Tab-separated table of C-alpha atoms and ligand atoms in Angstrom:
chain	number	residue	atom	x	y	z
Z	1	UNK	CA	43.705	-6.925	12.960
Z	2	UNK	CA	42.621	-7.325	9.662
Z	3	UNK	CA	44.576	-8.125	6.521
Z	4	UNK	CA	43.565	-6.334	3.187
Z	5	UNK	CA	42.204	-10.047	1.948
Z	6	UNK	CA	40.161	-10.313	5.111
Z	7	UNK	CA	38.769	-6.714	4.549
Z	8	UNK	CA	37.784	-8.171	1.051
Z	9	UNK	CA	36.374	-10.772	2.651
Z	10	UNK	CA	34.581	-9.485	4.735
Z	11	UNK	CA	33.731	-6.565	2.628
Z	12	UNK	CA	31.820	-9.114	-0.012
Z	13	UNK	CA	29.828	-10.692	2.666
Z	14	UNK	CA	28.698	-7.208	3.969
Z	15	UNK	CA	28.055	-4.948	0.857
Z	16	UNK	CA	30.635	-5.652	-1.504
Z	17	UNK	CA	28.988	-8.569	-3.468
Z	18	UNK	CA	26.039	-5.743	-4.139
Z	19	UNK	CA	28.680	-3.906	-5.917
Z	20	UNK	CA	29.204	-7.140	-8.122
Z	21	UNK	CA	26.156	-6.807	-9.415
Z	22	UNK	CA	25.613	-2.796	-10.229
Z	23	UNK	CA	27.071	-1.395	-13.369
Z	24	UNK	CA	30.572	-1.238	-13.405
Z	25	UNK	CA	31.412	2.138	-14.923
Z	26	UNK	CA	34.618	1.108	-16.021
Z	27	UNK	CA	33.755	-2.329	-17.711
Z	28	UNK	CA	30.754	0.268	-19.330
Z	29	UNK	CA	33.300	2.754	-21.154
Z	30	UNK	CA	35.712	-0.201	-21.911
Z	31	UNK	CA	32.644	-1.818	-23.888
Z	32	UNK	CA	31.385	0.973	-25.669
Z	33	UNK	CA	34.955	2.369	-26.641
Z	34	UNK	CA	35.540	-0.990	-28.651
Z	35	UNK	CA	32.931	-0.026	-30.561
Z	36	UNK	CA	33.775	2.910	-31.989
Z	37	UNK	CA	36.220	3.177	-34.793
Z	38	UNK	CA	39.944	3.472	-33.670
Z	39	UNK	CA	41.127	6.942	-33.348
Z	40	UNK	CA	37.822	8.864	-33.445
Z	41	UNK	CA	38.100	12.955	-32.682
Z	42	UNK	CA	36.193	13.783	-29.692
Z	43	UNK	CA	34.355	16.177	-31.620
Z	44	UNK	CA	32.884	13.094	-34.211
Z	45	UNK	CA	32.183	11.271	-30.751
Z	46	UNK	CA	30.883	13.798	-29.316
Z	47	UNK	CA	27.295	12.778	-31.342
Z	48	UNK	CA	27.944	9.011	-31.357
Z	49	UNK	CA	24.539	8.177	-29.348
Z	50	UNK	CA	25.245	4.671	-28.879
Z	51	UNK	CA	28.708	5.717	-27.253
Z	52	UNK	CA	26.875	8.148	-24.927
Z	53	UNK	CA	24.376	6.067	-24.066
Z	54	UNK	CA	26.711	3.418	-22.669
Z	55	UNK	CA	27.919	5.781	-20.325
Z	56	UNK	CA	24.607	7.273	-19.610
Z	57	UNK	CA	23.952	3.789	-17.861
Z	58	UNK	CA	26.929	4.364	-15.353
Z	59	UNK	CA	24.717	6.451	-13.971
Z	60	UNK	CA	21.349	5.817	-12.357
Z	61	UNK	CA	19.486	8.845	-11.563
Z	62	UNK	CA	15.780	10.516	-11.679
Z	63	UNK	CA	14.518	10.642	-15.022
Z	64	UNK	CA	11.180	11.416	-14.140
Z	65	UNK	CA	13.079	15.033	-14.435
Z	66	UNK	CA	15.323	16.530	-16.710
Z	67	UNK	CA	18.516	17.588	-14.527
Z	68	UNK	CA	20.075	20.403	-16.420
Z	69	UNK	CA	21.659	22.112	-12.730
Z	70	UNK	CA	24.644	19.706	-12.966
Z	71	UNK	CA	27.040	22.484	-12.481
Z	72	UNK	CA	25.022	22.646	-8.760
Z	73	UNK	CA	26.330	19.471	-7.377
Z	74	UNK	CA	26.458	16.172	-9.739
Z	75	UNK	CA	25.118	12.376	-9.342
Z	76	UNK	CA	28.155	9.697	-8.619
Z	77	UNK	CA	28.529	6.645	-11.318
Z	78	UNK	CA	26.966	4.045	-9.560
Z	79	UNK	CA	30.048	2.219	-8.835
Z	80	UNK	CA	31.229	5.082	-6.743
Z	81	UNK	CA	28.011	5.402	-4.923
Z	82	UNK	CA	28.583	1.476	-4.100
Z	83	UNK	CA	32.193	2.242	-3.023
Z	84	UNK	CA	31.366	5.153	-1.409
Z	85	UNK	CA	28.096	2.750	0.127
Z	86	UNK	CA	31.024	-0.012	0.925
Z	87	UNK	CA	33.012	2.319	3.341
Z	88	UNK	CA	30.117	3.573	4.799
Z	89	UNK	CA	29.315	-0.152	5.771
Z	90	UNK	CA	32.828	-1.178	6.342
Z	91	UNK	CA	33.561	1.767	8.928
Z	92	UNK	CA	30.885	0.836	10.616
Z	93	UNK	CA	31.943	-2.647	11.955
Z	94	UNK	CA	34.406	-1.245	14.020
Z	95	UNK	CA	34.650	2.284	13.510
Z	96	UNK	CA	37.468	3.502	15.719
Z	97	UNK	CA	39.945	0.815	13.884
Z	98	UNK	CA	38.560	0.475	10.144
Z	99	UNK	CA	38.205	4.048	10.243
Z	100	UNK	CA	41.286	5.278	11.549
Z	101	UNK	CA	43.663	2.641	11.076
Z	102	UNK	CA	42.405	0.924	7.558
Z	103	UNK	CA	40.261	3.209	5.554
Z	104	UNK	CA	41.742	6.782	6.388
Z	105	UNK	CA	45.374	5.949	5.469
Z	106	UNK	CA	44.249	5.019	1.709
Z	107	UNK	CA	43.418	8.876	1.483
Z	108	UNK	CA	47.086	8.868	0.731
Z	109	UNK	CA	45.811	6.872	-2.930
Z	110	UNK	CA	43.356	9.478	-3.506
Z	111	UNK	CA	46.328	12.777	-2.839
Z	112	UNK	CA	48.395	11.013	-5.440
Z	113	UNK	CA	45.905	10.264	-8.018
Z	114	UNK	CA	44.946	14.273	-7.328
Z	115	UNK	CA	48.270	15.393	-7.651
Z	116	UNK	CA	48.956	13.872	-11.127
Z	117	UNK	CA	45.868	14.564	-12.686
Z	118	UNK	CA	46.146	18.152	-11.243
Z	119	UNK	CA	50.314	18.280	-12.442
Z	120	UNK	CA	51.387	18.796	-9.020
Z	121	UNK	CA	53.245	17.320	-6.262
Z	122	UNK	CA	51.201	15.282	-3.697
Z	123	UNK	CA	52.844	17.437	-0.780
Z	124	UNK	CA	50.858	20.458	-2.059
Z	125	UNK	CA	47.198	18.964	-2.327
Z	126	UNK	CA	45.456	18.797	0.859
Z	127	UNK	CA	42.049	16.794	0.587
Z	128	UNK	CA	38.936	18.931	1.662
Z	129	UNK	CA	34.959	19.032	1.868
Z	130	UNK	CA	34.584	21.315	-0.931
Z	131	UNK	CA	35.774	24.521	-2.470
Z	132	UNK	CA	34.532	26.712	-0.019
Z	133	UNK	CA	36.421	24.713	2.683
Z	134	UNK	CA	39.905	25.292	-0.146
Z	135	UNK	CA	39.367	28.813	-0.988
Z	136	UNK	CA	38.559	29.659	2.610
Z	137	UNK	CA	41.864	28.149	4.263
Z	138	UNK	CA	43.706	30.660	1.989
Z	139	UNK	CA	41.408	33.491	2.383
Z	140	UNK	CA	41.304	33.641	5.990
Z	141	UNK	CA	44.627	31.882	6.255
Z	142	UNK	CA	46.951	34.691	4.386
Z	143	UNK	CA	48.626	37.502	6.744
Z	144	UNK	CA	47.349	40.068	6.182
Z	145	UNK	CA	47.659	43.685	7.957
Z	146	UNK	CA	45.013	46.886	8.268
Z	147	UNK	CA	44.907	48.580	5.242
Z	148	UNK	CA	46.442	45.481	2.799
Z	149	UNK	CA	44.173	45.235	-0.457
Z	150	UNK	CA	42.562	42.158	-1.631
Z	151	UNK	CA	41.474	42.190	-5.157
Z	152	UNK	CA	38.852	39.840	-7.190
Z	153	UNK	CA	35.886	40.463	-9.677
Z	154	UNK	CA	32.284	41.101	-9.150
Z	155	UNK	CA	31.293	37.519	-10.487
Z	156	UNK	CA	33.691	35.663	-7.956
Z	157	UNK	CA	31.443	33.320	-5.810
Z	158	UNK	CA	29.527	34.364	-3.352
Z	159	UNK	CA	30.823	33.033	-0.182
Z	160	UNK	CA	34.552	33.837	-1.084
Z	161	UNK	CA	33.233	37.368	-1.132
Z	162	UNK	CA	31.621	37.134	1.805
Z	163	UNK	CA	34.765	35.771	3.249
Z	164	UNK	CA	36.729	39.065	2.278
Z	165	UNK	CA	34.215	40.830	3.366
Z	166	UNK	CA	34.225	39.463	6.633
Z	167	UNK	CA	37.896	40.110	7.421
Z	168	UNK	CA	37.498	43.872	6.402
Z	169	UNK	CA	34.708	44.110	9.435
Z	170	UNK	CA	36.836	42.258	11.397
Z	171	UNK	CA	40.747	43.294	10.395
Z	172	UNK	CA	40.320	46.054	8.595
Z	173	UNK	CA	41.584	44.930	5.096
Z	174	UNK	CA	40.573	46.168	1.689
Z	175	UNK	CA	38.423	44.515	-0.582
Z	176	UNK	CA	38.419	45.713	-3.932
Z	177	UNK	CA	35.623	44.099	-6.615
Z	178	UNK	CA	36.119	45.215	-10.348
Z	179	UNK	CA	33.133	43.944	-12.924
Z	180	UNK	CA	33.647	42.992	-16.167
Z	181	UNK	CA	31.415	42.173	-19.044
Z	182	UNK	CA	29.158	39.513	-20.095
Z	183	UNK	CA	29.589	37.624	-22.571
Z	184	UNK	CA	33.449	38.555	-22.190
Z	185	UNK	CA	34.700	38.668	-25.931
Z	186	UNK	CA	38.403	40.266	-25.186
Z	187	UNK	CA	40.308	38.645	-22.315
Z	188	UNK	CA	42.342	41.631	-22.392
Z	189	UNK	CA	39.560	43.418	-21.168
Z	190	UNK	CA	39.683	41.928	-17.824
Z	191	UNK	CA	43.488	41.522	-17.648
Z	192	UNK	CA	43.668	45.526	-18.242
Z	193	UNK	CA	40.715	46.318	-15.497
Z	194	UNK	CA	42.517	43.768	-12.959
Z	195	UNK	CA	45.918	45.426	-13.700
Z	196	UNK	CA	44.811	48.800	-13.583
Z	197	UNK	CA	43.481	47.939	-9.692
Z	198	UNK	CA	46.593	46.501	-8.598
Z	199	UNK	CA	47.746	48.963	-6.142
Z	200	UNK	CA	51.331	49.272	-3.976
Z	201	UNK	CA	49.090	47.490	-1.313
Z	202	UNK	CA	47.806	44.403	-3.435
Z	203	UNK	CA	48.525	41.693	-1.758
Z	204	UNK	CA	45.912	38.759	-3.063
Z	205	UNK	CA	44.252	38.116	-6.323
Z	206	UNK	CA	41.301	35.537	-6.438
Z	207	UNK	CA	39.973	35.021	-9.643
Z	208	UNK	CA	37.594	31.994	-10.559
Z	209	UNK	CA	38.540	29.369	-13.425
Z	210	UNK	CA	34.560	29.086	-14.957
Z	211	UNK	CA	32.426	32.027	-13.722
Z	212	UNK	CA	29.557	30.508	-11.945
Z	213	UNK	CA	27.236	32.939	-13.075
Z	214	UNK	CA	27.939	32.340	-17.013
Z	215	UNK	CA	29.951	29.325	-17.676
Z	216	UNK	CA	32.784	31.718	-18.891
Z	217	UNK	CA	36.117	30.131	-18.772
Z	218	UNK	CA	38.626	33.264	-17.901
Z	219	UNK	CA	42.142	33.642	-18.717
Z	220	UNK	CA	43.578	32.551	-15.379
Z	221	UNK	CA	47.112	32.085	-16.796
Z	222	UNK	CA	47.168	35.239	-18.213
Z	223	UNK	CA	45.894	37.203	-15.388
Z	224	UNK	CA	49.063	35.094	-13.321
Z	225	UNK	CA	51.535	36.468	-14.873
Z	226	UNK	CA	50.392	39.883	-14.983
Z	227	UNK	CA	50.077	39.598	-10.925
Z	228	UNK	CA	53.034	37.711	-10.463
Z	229	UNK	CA	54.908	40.971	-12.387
Z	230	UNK	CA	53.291	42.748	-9.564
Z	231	UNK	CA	54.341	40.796	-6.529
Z	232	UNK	CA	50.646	39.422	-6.270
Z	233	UNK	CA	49.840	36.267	-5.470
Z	234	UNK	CA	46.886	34.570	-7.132
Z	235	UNK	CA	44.289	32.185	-5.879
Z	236	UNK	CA	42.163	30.179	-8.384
Z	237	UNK	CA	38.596	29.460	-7.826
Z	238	UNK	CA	37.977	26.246	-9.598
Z	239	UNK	CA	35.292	25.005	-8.308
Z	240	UNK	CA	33.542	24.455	-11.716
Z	241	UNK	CA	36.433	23.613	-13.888
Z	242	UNK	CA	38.892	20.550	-12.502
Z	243	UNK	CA	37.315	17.428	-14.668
Z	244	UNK	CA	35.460	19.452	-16.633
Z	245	UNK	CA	37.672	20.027	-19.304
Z	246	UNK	CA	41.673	19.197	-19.666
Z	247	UNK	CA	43.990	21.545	-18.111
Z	248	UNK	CA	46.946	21.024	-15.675
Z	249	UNK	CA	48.528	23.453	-13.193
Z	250	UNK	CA	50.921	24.772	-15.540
Z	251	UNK	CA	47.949	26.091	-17.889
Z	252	UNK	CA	46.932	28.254	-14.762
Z	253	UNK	CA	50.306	29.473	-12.819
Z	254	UNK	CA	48.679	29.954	-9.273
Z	255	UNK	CA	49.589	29.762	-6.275
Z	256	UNK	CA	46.422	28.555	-5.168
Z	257	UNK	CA	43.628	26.253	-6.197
Z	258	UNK	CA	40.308	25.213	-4.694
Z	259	UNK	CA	38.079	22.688	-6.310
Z	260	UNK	CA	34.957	20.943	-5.481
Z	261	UNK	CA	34.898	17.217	-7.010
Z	262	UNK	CA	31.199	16.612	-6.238
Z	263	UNK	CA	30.549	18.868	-9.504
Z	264	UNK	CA	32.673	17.573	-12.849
Z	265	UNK	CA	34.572	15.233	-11.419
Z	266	UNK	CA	31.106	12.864	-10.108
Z	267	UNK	CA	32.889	12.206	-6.693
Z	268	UNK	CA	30.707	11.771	-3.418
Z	269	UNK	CA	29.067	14.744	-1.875
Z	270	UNK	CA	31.263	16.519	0.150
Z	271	UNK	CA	34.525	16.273	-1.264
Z	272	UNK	CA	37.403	18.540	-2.903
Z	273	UNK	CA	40.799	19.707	-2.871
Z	274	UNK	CA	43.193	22.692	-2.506
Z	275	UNK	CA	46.890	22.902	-3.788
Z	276	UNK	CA	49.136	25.548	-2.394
Z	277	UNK	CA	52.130	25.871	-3.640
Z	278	UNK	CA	55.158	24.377	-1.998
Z	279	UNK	CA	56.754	27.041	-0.783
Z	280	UNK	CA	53.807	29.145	0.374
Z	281	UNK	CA	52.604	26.429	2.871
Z	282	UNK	CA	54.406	27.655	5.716
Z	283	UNK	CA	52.905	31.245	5.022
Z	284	UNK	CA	49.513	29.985	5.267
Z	285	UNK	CA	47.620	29.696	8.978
Z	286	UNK	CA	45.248	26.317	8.599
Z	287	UNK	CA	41.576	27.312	9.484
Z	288	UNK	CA	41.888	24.862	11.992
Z	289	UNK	CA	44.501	24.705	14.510
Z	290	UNK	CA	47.366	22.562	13.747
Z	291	UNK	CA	50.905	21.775	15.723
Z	292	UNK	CA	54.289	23.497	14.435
Z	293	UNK	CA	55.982	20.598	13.431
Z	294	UNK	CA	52.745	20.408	10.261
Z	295	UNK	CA	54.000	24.179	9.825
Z	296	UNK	CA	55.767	23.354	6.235
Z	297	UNK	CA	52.943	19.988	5.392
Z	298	UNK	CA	50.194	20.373	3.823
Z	299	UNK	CA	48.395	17.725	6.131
Z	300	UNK	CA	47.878	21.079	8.677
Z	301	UNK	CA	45.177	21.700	6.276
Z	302	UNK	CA	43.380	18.522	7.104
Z	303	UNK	CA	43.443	18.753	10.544
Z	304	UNK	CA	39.200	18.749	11.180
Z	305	UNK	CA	38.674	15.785	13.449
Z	306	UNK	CA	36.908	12.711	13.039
Z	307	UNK	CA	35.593	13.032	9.581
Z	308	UNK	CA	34.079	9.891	6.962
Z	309	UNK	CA	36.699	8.954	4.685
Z	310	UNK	CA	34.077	7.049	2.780
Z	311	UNK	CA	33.832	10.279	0.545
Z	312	UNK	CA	37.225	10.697	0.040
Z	313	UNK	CA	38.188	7.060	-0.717
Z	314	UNK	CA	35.317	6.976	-3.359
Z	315	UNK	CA	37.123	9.548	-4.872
Z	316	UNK	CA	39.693	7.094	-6.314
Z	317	UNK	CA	37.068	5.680	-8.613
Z	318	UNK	CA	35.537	8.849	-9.421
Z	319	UNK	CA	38.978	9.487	-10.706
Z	320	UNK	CA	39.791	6.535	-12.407
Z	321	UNK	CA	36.231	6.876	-14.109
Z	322	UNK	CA	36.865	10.112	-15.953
Z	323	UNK	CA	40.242	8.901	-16.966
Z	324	UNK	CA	39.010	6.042	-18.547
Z	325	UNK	CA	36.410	7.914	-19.977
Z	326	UNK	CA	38.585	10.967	-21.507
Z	327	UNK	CA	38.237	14.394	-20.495
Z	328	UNK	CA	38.855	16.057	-24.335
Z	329	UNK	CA	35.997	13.375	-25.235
Z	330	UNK	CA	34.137	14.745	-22.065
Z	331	UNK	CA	34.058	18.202	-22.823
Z	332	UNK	CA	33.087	17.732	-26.628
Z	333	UNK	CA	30.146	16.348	-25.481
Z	334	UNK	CA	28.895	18.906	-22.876
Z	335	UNK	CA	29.573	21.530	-25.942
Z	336	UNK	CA	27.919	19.206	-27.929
Z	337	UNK	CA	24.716	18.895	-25.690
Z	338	UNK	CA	24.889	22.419	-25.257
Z	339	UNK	CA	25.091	23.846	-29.267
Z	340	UNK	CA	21.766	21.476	-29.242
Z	341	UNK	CA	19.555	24.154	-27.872
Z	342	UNK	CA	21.856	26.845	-28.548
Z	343	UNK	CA	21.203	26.229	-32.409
Z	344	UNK	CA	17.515	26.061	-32.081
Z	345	UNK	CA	16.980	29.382	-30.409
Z	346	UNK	CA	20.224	31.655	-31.387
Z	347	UNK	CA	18.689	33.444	-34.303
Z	348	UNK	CA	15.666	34.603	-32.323
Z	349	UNK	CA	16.239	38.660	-31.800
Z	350	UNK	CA	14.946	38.397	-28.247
Z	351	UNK	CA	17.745	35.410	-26.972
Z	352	UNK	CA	21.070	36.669	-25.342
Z	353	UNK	CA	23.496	34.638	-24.516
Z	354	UNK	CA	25.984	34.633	-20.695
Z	355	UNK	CA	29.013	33.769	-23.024
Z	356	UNK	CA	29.928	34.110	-26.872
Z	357	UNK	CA	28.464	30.718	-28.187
Z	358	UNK	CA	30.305	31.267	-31.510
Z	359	UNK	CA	33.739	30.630	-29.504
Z	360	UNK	CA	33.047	27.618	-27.498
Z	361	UNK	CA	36.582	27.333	-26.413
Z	362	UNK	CA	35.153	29.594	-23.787
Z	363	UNK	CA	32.372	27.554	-22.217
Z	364	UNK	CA	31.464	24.055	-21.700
Z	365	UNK	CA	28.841	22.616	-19.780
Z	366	UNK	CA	27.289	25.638	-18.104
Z	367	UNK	CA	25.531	28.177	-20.283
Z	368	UNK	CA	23.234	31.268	-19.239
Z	369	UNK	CA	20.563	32.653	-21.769
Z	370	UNK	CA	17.691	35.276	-21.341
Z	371	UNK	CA	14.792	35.907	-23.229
Z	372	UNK	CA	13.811	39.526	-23.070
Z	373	UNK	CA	10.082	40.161	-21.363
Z	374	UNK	CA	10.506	36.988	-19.774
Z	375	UNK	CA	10.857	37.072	-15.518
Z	376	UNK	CA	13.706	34.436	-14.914
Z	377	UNK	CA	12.603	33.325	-11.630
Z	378	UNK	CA	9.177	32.505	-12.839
Z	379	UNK	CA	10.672	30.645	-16.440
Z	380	UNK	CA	12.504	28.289	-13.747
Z	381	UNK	CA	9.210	28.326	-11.335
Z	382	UNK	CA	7.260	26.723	-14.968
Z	383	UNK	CA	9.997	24.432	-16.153
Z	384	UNK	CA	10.474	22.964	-12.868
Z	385	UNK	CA	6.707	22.824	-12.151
Z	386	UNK	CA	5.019	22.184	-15.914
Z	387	UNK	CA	8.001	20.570	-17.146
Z	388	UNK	CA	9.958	18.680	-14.423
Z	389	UNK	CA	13.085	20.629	-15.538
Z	390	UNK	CA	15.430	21.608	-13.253
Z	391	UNK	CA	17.540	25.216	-13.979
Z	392	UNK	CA	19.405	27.653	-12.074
Z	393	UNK	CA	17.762	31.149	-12.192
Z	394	UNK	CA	20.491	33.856	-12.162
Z	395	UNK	CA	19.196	37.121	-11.034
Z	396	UNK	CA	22.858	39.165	-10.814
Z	397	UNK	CA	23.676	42.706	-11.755
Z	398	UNK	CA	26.277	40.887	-14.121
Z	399	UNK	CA	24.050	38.564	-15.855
Z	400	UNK	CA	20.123	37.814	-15.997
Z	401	UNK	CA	19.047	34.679	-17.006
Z	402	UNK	CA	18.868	31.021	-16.291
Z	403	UNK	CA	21.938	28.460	-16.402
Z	404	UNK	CA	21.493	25.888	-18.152
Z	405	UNK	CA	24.103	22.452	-17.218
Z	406	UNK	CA	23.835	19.316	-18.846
Z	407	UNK	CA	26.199	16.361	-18.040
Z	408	UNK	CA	27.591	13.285	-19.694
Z	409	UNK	CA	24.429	11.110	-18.679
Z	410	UNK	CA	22.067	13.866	-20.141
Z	411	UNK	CA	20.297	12.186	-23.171
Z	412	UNK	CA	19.336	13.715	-26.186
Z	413	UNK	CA	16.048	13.413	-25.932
Z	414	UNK	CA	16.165	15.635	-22.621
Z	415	UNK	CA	17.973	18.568	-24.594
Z	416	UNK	CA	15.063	18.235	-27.344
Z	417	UNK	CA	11.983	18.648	-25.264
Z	418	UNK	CA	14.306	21.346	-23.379
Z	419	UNK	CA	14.564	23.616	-26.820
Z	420	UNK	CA	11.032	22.656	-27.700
Z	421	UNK	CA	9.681	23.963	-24.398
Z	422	UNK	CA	12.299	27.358	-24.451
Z	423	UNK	CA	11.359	27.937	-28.344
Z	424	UNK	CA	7.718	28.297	-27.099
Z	425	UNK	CA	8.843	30.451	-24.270
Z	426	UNK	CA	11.265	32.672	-26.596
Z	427	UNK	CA	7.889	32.518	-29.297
Z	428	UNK	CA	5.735	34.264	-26.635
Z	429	UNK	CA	3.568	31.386	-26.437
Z	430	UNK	CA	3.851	30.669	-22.691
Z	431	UNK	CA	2.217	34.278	-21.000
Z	432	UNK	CA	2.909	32.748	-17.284
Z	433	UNK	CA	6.410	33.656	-17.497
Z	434	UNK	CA	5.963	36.812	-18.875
Z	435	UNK	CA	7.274	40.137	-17.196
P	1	PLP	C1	32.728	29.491	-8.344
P	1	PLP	C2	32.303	28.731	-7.120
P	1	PLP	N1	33.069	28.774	-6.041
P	1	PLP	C3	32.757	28.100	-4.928
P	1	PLP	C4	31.615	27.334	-4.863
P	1	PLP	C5	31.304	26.597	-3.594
P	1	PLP	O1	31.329	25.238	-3.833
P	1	PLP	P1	31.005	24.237	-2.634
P	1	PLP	O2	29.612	24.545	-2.193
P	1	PLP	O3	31.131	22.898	-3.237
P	1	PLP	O4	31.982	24.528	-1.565
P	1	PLP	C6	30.779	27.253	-5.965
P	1	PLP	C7	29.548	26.454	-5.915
P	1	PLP	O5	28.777	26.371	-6.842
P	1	PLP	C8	31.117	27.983	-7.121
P	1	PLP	O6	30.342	27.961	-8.208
């Protein structure tokens, strides 16, 4: 049996001692913060390039392209690709004990490091693969009879549609999809259409945190409430918002919450997290089956077999990295990186915008824009292929355009040649692109 020192031991002969020598992200942000004068706003740090370039250098990715579809799936820090590297190794020297008896139980670290970043308890955050994996466990998991109503929005992902959609073929439910508009200058807006579609039969809201179309950060809170009033419970899809910017739990009011932390949070692939409220455990079904004694636990969510916990350990650091690194300061820079381009094409007659980019309380690091007479699919077809810059085209009868996602390693050099190469393309001087 080993003892956690042996595991060290061990550990540094095998893969560890590589680790030693790789950036430490944490040293990294510790070194750069002392340089910066005491009590700095985010906002003034937000364009401190020596700060930013410090933690640029957590990170080692491509730069032979410009990766501005962050908001896709993100890099890891290195030291979380080492740790996650470290399991991977460790597991398998004797996989059936390391894995089961020393490396899964520590997912029990990672639960309570989610919970009180999230402002939750640890009994309602079951670890998962991703948001789908979150969102689905409630979506299919919920009772739900013939002729019950589900409601949601247009612009809600689409495999959690698909999801709905799929138990009206099969059960018979009702799936009811209101739109609303882009950018969205009035919450109230959507708060009134959702209201207004409420019906006696309502039984599930699922709204998303960040629209993944637009960046738009919607009023979850708000549109709580106004369900709860109604005897409607809500499920949150935040897939693009936990780490992203600062919010807990009480800023939403769900009931449910599905997140992804291989997006902001810079956790391995294949890794993220639902919370269900306490008492509405028992009333879910886990997507896969689970003994009644786990009825009331939130473990009968993770019951999926044999599984790596490499990811989900890794997590930890992932964590511990964007504490250390400040989520306020984190999201003043992603506005930051963004208002770069923003500024240099705004005033062009020809530029729309997927959210109001006066008001960036409602966006962060995801952005859509359009340029009219320009095909999207073949402006993301050039700057992948001319440019090495990668984009998400968006081609929805919402929004037209192509999202555009920075992250905290993006440099500023990256967001220049970006706006140079758009201001040709919004100029007319690139005709390949052209409708
Ligand atoms: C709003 C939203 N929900 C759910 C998902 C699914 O995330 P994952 O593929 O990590 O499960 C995404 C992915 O981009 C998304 O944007």
């Amino acid at each position: 049996m080993y003892s956690r020192r042996e595991f060290l031991k061990g550990a540094f002969i095998g893969g560890i001692s590589l680790t030693l020598f790789k950036k430490d992200a944490l040293a990294i942000i510790s070194k750069a913060s002392k340089n910066i004068p005491k009590n700095i706003s985010p906002e003034k740090l937000s364009a401190n390039e020596d700060f930013w370039n410090s933690v640029q250098s957590a990170f080692e990715v491509d730069r032979t392209f410009i990766n501005l579809n962050n908001g896709g799936v993100s890099p890891s820090p290195s030291i979380v690709l080492n740790n996650q590297k470290d399991y991977i190794d460790f597991t398998n020297r004797l996989p059936a004990y390391n894995l089961w008896r020393y490396l899964e139980p520590n997912v029990e670290t990672v639960r309570a490091r989610l919970a009180k970043s999230f402002g939750c308890l640890k009994s309602e955050v079951a670890i998962t693969r991703n948001t789908s994996e979150a969102m689905e466990i409630i979506q299919n998991g919920i009772d739900l009879k013939p002729g019950d109503e589900v409601l949601t929005t247009i612009q809600d992902y689409p495999r959690m549609l698909a999801t709905f959609d799929q138990r009206a073929r099969r059960e018979g439910i009702t799936v009811n999809k209101i739109s609303f508009p882009v950018p969205l200058k009035n919450f109230n807006v959507l708060v009134n259409r959702l209201e207004k579609a409420i019906t006696p039969k309502t039984k599930l809201l699922l709204v998303s945190h960040v629209v993944y179309l637009t960046g738009q950060i919607l009023p979850v809170r708000e549109i709580s409430r106004m369900a709860h009033e109604k005897g409607v419970l809500v499920l949150c899809d935040g897939a693009h918002s936990f780490n992203h910017f600062p919010f807990k739990l009480k800023d939403l009011e769900c009931d449910f919450f599905g997140t992804s932390l291989h997006k902001w949070t810079h956790a391995p692939v294949g890794t993220g997290f639902l919370y269900v409220r306490k008492g509405l455990i028992e009333k879910v079904w886990p997507l896969m089956g689970a003994p009644k004694k786990l009825d009331k636990s939130i473990k009968k969510f993770e019951q999926i077999g044999t599984h790596p916990a490499a990811a989900h350990n890794a997590v930890a650091e992932a964590l511990a990295f964007n504490e250390k690194l400040g989520l306020e300061r984190k999201i003043a820079r992603l506005r930051y990186l963004n208002l770069r381009w923003i500024n240099r094409v705004k005033s062009y007659k020809n530029v729309s915008f997927s959210v109001n980019v006066e008001d960036p309380s409602q966006w962060g690091a995801l952005v859509g824009v359009n340029i009219k007479g320009v095909d999207v699919r073949k402006l993301a077809d050039y700057l992948f292929k001319r440019h090495k810059i990668l984009v998400l085209p968006i081609r929805h009868k919402a929004f037209r355009g192509i999202r555009v996602s920075p992250s905290i390693y993006t440099q500023i050099s990256e967001i220049d040649y970006f706006a140079d190469v758009l201001e040709k393309v919004v100029n007319n001087e690139i005709k390949s692109v052209l409708k």
